[in-house]
PDB file of C-alpha atoms in Angstrom:
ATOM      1  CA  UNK A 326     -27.595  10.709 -11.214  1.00 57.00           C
ATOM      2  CA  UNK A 327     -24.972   9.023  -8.638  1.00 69.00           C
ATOM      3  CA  UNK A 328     -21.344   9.715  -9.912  1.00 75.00           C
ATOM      4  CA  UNK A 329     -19.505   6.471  -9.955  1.00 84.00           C
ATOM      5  CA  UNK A 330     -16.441   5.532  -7.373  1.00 88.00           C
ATOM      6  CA  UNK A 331     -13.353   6.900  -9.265  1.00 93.00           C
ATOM      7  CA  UNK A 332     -10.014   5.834  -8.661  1.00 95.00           C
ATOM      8  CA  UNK A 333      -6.951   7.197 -10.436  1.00 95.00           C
ATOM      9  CA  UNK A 334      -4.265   4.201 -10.105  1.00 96.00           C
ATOM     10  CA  UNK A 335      -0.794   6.105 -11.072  1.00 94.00           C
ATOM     11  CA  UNK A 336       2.795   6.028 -10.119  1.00 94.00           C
ATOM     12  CA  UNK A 337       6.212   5.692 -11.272  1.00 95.00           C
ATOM     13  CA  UNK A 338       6.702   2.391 -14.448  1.00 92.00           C
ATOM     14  CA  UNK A 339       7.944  -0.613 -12.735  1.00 92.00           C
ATOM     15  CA  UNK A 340       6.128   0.231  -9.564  1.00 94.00           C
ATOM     16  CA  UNK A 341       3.240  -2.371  -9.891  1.00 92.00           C
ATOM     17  CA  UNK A 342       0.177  -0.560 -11.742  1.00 93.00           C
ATOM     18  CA  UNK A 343      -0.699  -3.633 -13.922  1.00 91.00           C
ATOM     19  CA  UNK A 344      -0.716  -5.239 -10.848  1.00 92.00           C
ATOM     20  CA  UNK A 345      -3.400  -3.264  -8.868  1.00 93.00           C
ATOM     21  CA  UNK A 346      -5.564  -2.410 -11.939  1.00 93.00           C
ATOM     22  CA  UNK A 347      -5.606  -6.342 -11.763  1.00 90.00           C
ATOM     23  CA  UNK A 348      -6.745  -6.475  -8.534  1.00 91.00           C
ATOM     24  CA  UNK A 349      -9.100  -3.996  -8.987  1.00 92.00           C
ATOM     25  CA  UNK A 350     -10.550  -5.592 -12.146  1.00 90.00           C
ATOM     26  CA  UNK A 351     -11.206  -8.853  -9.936  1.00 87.00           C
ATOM     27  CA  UNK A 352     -13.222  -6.416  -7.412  1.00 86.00           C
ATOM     28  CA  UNK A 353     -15.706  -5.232  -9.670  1.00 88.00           C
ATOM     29  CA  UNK A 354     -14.082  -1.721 -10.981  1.00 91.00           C
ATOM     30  CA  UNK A 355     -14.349  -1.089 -14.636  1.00 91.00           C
ATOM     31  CA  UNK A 356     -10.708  -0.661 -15.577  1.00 92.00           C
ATOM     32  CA  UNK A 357      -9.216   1.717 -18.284  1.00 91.00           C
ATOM     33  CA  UNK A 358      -5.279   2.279 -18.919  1.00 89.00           C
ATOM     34  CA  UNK A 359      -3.891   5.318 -20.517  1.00 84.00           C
ATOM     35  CA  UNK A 360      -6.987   7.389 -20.896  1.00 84.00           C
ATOM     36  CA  UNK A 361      -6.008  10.924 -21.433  1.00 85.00           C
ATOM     37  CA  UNK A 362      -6.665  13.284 -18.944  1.00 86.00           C
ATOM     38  CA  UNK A 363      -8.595  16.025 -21.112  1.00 86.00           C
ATOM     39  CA  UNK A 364     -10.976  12.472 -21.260  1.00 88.00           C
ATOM     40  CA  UNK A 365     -11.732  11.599 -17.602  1.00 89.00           C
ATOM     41  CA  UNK A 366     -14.456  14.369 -16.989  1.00 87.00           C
ATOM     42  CA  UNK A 367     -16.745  13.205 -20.210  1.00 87.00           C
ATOM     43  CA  UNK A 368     -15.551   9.431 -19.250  1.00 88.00           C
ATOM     44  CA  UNK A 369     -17.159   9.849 -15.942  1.00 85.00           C
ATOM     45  CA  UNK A 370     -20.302  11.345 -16.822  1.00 83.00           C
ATOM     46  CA  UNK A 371     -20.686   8.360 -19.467  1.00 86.00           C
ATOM     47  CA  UNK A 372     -20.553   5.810 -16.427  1.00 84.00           C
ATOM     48  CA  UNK A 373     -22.864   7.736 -14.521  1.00 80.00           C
ATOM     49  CA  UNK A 374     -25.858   7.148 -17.101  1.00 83.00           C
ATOM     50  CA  UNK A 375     -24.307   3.647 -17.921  1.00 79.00           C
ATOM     51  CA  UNK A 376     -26.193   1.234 -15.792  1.00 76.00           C
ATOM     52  CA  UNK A 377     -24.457  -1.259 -13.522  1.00 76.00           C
ATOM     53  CA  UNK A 378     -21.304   0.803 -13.825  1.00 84.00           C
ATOM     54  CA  UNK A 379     -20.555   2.005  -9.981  1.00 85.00           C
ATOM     55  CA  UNK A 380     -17.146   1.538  -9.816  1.00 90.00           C
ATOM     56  CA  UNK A 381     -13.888   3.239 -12.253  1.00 92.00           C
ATOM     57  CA  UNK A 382     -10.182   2.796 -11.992  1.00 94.00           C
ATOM     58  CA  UNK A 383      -8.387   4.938 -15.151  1.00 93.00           C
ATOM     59  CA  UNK A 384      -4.509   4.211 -14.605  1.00 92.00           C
ATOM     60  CA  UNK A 385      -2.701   7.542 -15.748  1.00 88.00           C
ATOM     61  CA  UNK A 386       1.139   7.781 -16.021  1.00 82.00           C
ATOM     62  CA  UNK A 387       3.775   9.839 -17.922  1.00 77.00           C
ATOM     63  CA  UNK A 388       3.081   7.464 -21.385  1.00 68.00           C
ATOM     64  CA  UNK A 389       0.499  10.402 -22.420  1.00 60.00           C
ATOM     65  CA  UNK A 390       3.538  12.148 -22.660  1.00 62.00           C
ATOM     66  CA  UNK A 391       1.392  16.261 -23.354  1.00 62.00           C
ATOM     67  CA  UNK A 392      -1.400  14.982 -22.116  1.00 62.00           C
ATOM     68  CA  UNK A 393      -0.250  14.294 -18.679  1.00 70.00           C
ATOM     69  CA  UNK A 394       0.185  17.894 -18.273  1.00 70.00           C
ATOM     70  CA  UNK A 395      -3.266  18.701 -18.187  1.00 81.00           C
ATOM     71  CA  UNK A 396      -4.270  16.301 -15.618  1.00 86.00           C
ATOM     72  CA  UNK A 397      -4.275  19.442 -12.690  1.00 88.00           C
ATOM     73  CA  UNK A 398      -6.418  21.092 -14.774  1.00 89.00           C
ATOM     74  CA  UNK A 399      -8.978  18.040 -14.802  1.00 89.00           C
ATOM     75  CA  UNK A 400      -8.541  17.129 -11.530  1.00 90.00           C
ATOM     76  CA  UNK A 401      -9.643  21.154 -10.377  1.00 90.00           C
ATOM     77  CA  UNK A 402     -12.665  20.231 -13.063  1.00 89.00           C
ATOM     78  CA  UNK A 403     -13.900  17.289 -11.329  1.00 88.00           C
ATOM     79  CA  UNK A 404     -13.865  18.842  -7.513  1.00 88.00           C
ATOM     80  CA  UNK A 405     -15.853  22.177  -9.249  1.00 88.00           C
ATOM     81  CA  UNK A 406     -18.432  19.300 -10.557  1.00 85.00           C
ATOM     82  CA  UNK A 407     -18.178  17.481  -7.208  1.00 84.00           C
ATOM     83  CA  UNK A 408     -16.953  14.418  -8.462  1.00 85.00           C
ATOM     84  CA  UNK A 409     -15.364  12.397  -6.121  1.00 86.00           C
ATOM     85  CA  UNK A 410     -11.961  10.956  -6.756  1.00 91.00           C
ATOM     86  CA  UNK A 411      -8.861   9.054  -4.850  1.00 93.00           C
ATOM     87  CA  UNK A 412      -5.309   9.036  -5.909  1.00 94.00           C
ATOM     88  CA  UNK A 413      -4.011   5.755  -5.419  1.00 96.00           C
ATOM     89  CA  UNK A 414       0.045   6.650  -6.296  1.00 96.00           C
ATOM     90  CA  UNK A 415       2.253   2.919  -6.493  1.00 96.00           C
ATOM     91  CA  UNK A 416       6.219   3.619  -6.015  1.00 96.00           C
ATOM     92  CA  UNK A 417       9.468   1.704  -5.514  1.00 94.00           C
ATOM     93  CA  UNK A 418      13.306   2.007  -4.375  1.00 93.00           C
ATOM     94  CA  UNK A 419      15.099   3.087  -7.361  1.00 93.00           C
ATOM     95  CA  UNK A 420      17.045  -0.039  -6.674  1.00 93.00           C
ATOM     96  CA  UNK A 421      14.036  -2.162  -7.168  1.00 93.00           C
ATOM     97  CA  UNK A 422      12.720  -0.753 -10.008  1.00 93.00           C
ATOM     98  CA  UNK A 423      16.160  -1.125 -11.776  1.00 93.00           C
ATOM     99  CA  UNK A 424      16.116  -4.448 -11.265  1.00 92.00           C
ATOM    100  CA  UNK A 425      12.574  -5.077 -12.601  1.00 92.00           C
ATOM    101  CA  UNK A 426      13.010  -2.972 -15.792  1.00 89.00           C
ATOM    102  CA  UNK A 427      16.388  -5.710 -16.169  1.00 88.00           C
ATOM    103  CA  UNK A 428      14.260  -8.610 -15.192  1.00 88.00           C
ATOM    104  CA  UNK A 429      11.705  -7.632 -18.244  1.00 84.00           C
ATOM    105  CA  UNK A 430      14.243  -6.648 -20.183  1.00 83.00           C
ATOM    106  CA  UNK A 431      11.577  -3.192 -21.390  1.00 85.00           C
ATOM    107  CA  UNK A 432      13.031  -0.114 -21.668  1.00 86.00           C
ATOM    108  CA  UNK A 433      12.022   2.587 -19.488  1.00 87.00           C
ATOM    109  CA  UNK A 434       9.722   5.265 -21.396  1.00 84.00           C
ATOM    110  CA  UNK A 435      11.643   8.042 -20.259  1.00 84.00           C
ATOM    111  CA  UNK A 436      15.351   6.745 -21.106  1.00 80.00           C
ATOM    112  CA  UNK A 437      16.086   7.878 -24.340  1.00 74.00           C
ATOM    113  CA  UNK A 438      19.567   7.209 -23.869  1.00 75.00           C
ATOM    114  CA  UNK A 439      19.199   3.870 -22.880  1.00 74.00           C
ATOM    115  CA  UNK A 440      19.852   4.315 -19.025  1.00 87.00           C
ATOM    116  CA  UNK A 441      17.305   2.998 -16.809  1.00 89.00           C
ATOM    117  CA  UNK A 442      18.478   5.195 -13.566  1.00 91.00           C
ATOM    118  CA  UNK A 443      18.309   7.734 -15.130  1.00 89.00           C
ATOM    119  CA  UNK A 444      14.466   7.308 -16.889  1.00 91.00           C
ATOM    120  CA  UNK A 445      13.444   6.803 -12.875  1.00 93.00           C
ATOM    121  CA  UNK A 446      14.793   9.727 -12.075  1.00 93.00           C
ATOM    122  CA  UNK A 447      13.614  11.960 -14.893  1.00 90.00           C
ATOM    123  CA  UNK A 448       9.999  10.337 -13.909  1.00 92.00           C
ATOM    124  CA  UNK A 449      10.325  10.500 -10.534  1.00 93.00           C
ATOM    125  CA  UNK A 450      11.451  14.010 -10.592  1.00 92.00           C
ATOM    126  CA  UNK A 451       7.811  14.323 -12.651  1.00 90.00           C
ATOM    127  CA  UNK A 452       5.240  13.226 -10.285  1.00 92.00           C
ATOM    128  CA  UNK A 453       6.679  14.982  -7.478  1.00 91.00           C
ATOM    129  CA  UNK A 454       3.710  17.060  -7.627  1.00 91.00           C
ATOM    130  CA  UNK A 455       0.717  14.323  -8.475  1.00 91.00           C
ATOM    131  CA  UNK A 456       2.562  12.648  -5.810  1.00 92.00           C
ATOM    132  CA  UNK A 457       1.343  14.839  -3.237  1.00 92.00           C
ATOM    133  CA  UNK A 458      -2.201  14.883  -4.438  1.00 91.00           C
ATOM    134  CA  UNK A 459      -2.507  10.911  -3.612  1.00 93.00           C
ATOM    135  CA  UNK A 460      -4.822   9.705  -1.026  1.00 91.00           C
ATOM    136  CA  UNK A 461      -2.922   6.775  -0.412  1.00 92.00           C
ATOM    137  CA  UNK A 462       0.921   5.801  -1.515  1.00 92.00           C
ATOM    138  CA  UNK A 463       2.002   2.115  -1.480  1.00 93.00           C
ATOM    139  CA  UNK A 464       6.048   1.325  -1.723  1.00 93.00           C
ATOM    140  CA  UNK A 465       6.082  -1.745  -3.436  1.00 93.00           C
ATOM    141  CA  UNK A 466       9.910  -2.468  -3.185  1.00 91.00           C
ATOM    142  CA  UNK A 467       9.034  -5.181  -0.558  1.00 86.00           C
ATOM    143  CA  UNK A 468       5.848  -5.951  -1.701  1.00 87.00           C
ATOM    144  CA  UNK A 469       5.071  -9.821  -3.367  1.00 86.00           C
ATOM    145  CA  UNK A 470       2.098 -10.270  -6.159  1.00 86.00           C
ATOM    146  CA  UNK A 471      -0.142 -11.618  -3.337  1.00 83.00           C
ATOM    147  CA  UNK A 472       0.887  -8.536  -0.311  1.00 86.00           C
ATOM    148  CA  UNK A 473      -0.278  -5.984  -3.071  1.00 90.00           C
ATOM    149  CA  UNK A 474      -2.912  -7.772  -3.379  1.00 87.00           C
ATOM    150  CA  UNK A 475      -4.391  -7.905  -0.087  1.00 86.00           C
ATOM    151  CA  UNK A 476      -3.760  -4.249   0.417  1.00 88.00           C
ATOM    152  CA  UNK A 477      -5.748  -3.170  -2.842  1.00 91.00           C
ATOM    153  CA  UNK A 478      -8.567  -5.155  -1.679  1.00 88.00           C
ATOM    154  CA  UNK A 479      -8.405  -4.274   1.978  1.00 85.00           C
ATOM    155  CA  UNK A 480      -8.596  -0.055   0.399  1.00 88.00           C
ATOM    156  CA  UNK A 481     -11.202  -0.871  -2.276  1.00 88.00           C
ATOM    157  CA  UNK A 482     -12.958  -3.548  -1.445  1.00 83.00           C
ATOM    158  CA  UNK A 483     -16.407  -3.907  -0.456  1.00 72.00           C
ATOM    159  CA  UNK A 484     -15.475  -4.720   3.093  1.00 60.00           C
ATOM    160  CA  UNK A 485     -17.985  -7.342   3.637  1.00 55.00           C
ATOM    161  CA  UNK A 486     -18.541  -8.428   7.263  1.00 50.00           C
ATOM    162  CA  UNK A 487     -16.785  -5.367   8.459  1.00 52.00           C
ATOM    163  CA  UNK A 488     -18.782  -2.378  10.653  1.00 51.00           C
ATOM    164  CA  UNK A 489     -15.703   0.312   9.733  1.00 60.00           C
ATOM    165  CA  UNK A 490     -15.090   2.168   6.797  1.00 66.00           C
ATOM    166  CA  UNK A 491     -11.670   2.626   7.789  1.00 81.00           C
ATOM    167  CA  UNK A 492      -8.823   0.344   5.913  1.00 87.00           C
ATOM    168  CA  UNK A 493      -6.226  -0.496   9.207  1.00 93.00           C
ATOM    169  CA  UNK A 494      -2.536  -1.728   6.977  1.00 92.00           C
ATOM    170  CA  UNK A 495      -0.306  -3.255  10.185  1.00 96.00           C
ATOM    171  CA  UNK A 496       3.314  -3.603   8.745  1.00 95.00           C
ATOM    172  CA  UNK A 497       6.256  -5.309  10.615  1.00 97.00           C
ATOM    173  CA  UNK A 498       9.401  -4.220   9.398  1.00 96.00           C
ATOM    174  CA  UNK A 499      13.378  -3.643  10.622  1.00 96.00           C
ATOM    175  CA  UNK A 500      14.604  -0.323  11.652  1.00 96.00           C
ATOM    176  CA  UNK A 501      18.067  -1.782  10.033  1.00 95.00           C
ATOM    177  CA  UNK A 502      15.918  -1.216   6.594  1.00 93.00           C
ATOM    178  CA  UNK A 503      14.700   1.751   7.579  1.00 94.00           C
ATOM    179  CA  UNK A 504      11.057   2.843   8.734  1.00 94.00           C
ATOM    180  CA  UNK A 505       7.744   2.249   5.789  1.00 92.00           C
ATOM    181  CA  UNK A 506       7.939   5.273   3.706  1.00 85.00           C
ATOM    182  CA  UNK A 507       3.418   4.846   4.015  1.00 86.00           C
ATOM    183  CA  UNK A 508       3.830   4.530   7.923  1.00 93.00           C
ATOM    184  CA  UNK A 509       1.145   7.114   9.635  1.00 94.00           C
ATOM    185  CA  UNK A 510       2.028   5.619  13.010  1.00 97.00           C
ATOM    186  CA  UNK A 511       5.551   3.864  13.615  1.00 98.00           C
ATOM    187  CA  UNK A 512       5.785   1.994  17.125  1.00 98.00           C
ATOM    188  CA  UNK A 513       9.739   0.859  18.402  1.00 98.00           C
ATOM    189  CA  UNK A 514       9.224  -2.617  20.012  1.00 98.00           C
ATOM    190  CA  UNK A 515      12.870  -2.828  20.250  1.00 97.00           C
ATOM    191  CA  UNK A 516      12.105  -3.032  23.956  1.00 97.00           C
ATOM    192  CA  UNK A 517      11.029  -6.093  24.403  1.00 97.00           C
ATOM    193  CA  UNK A 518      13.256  -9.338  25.089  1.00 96.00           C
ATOM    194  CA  UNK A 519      14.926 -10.415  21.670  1.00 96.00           C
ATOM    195  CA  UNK A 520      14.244 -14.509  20.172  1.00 96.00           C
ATOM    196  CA  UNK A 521      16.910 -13.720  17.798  1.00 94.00           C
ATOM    197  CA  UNK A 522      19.793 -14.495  20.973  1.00 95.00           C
ATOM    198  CA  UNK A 523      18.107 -17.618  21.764  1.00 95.00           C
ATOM    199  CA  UNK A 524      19.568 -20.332  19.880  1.00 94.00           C
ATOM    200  CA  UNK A 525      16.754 -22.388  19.460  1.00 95.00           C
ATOM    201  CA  UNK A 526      14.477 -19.140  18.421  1.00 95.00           C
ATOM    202  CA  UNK A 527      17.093 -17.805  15.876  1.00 94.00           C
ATOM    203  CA  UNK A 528      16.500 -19.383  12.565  1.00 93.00           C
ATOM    204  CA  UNK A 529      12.429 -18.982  13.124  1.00 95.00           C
ATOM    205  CA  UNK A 530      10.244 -16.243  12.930  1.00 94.00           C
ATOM    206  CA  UNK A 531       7.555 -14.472  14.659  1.00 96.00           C
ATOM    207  CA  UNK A 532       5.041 -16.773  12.497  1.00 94.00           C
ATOM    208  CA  UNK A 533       6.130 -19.678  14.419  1.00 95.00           C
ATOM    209  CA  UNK A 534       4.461 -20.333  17.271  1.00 95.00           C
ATOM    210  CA  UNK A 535       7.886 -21.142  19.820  1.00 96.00           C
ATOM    211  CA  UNK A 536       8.669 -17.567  19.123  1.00 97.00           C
ATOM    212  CA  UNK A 537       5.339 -16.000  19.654  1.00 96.00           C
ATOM    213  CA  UNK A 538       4.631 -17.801  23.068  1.00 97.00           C
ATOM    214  CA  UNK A 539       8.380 -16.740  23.410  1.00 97.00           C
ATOM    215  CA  UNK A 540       7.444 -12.859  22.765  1.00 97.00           C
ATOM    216  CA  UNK A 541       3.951 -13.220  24.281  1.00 97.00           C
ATOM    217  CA  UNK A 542       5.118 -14.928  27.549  1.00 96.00           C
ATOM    218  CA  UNK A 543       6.830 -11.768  29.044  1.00 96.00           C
ATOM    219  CA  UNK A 544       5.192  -9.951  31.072  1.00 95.00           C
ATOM    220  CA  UNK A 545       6.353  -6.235  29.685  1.00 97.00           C
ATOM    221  CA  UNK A 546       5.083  -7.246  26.183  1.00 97.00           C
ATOM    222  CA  UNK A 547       1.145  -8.192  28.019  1.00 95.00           C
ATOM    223  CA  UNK A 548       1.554  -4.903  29.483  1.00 97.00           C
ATOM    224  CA  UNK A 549       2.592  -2.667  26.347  1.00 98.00           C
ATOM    225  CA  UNK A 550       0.007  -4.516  24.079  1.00 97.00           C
ATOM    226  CA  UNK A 551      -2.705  -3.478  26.341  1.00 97.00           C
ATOM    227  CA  UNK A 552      -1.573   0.041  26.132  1.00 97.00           C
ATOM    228  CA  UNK A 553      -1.334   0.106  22.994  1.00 98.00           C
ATOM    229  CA  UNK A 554      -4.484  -1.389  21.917  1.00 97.00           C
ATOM    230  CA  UNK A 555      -5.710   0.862  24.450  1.00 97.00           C
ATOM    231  CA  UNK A 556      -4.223   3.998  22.599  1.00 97.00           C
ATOM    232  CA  UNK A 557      -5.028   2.648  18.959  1.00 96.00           C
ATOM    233  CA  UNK A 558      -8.634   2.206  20.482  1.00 95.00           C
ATOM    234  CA  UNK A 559      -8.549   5.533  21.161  1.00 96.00           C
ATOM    235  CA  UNK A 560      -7.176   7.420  18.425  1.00 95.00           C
ATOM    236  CA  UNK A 561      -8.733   5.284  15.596  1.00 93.00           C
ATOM    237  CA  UNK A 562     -12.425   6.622  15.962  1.00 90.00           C
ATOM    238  CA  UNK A 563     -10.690  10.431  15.842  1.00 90.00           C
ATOM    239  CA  UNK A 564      -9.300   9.387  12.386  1.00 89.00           C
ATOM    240  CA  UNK A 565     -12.263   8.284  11.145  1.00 84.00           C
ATOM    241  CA  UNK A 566     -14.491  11.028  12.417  1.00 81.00           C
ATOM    242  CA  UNK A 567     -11.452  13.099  10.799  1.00 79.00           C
ATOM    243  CA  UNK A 568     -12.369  11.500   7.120  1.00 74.00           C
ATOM    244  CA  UNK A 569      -9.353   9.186   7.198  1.00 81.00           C
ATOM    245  CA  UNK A 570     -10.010   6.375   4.853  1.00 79.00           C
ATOM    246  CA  UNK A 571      -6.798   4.414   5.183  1.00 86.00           C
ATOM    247  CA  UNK A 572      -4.232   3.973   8.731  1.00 92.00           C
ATOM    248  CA  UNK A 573      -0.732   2.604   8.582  1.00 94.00           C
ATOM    249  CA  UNK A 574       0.263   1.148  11.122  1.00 97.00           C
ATOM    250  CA  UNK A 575       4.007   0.101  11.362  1.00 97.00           C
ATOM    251  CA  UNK A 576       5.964  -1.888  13.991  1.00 98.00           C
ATOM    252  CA  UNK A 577       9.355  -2.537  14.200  1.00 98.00           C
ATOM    253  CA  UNK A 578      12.106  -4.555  15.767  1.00 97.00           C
ATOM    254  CA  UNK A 579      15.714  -4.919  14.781  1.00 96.00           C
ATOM    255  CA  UNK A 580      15.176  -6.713  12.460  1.00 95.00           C
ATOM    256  CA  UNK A 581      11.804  -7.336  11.304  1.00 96.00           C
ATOM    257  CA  UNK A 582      12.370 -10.808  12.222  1.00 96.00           C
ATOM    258  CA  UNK A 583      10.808 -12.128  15.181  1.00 97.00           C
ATOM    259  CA  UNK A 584       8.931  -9.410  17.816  1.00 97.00           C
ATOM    260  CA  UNK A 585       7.054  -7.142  15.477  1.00 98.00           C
ATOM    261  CA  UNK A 586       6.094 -10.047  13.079  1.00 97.00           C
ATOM    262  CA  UNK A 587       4.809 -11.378  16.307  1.00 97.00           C
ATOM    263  CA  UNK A 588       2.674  -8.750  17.192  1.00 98.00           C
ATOM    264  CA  UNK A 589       1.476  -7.592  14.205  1.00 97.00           C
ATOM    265  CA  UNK A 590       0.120 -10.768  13.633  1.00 95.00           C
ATOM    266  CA  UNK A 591      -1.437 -10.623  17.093  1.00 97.00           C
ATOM    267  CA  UNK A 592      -2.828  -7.133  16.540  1.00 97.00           C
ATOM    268  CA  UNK A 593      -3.965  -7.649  12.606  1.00 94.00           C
ATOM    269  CA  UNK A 594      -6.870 -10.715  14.066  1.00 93.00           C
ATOM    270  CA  UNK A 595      -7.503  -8.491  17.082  1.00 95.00           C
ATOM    271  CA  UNK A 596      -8.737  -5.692  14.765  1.00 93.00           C
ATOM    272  CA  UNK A 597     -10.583  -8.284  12.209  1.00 90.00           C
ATOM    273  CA  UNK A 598     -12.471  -9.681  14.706  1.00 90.00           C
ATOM    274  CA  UNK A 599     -13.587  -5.983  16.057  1.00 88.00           C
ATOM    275  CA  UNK A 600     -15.025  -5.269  12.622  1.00 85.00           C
ATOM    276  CA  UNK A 601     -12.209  -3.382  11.162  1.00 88.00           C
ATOM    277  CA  UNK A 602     -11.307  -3.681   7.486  1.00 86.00           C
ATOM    278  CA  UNK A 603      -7.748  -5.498   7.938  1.00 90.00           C
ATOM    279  CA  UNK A 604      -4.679  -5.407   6.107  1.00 89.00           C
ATOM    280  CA  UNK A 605      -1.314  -7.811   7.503  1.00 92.00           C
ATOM    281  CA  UNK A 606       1.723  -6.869   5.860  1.00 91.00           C
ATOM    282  CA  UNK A 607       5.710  -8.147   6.889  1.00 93.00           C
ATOM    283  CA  UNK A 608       8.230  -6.183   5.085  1.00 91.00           C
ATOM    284  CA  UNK A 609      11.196  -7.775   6.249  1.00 92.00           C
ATOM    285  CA  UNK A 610      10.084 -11.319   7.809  1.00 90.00           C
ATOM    286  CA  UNK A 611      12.135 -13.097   4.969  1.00 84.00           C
ATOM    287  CA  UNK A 612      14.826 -10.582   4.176  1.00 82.00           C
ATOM    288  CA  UNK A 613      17.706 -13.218   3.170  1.00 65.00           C
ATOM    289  CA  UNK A 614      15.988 -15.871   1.600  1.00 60.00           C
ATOM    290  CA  UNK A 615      14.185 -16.945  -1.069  1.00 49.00           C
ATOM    291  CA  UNK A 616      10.113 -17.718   0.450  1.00 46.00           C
ATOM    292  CA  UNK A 617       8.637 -14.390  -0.132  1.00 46.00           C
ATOM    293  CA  UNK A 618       6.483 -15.775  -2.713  1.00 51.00           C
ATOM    294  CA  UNK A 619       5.661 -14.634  -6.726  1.00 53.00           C
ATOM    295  CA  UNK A 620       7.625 -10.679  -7.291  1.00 55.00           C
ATOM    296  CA  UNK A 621       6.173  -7.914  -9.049  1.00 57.00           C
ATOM    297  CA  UNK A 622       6.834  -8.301 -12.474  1.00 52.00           C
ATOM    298  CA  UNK A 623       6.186  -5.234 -15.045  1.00 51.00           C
TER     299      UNK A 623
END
């Protein structure tokens, strides 16, 4: 009897869990929310002699209120029966998830006293611990409908036309909004010659092609991509001998604007087309206006 995928979608409210047990849904998995935890062992074995059940997501947050305390306990049960499982743990910028909770006008299950900051907190202060049992953490606070999206299927998927197992995330972002909380590698392009002091180059992005032939056409950003396609060609067989399932990669500029969106781009087809399982993500590109496509909602 083959034990079924299991992924265990949890995270702090607001942070986008209807939103990847959506995605996950649309890939196949058989989806169950709030299941408690004394319930995932027996739920398991159930799939296993279910036929044409491969695949589980159980979403499990602090609304089992008790419950949720045993879920160490079951987690310890399942590696003693050798039943695989990932953590997939979905957060957010207290300031973001205050302003979703006001968007949806719902109150926040652990503000009993109305406050919203102060639910987040109380929660957040919760899954500290389950929080270092995840596999793989996504910030959401810059993340549209569609960006989650793409990174749930680029982790779970079936990776169809791809020769790695390995999911590669590339993120562009602006070290004046800090580094990608998820970042397993962070590379400073703030080296390279700056669009943003060329008039003409200012109010576009590294999407546009001016500014990429702009980026692309000096000769110290040829050289450093080589090297580091060289070194990411290097290291990325060592993760995966290693058991690594999932890579951030992060590049930044000043702003997260114009050079990293650039190569990101550059370096997110350059991995596709070698048969890597590819995930393009830019955090900042439209920091300022109002194109970054449908929010989470909760």
């Amino acid at each position: 009897m083959t034990s079924p995928r299991l992924v265990i979608v949890t995270g702090l409210s607001g942070a986008g869990k209807t939103q990847a047990v959506r995605c996950l849904e649309d890939l196949g998995f058989f989806c169950v929310d709030n299941l408690p935890p004394m319930l995932i062992n027996k739920f398991a074995e159930l799939c296993a002699q279910a036929k044409g059940i491969s695949r589980i997501a159980l979403v499990i947050d602090v609304r089992g209120g008790e419950f949720f305390a045993s879920l160490f306990e079951v987690l310890a049960e399942l590696k003693r029966q050798q039943i695989n499982y990932e953590i997939l743990f979905l957060e957010a910028s207290n300031e973001t998830l205050v302003r979703r909770f006001k968007e949806s006008r719902r109150p926040h299950p652990l503000s009993t006293s109305g406050e919203i900051l102060a639910g987040i907190e109380e929660e957040r202060q919760r899954l500290q611990e389950l929080r270092g049992y995840a596999h793989k953490i996504i910030d959401t606070s810059n993340l549209t409908v569609a960006q989650l999206k793409e990174e749930i299927t680029n982790l779970y998927g079936d990776g169809e036309g791809t020769t790695s197992r390995l999911a590669i995330t590339f993120v562009s972002f602006g070290y004046k909004y800090g580094i990608p909380l998820d970042a397993d590698l962070v590379i400073d392009v703030r080296f390279l010659p700056n669009p943003h002091y060329e008039a003409d180059l200012k109010p576009l992005t590294g999407l546009d092609a001016r500014v990429r032939d702009y980026v692309f056409g000096k000769p110290q950003t040829a050289e450093f991509m080589d090297r580091l396609v060289g070194l990411l060609d290097f290291l990325i067989p060592y993760y995966t001998k290693e058991g690594k399932s999932t890579l951030t990669i992060a590049v930044g500029c000043t702003g997260g604007k114009h050079r990293s969106v650039a190569l990101v781009d550059h370096l997110g087809e350059l991995f596709k087309q070698n048969g890597y399982r590819v995930a393009v993500r830019h955090r900042d590109v439209w920091r300022g206006h109002n194109l970054a496509g449908e929010q989470l909602v909760i």
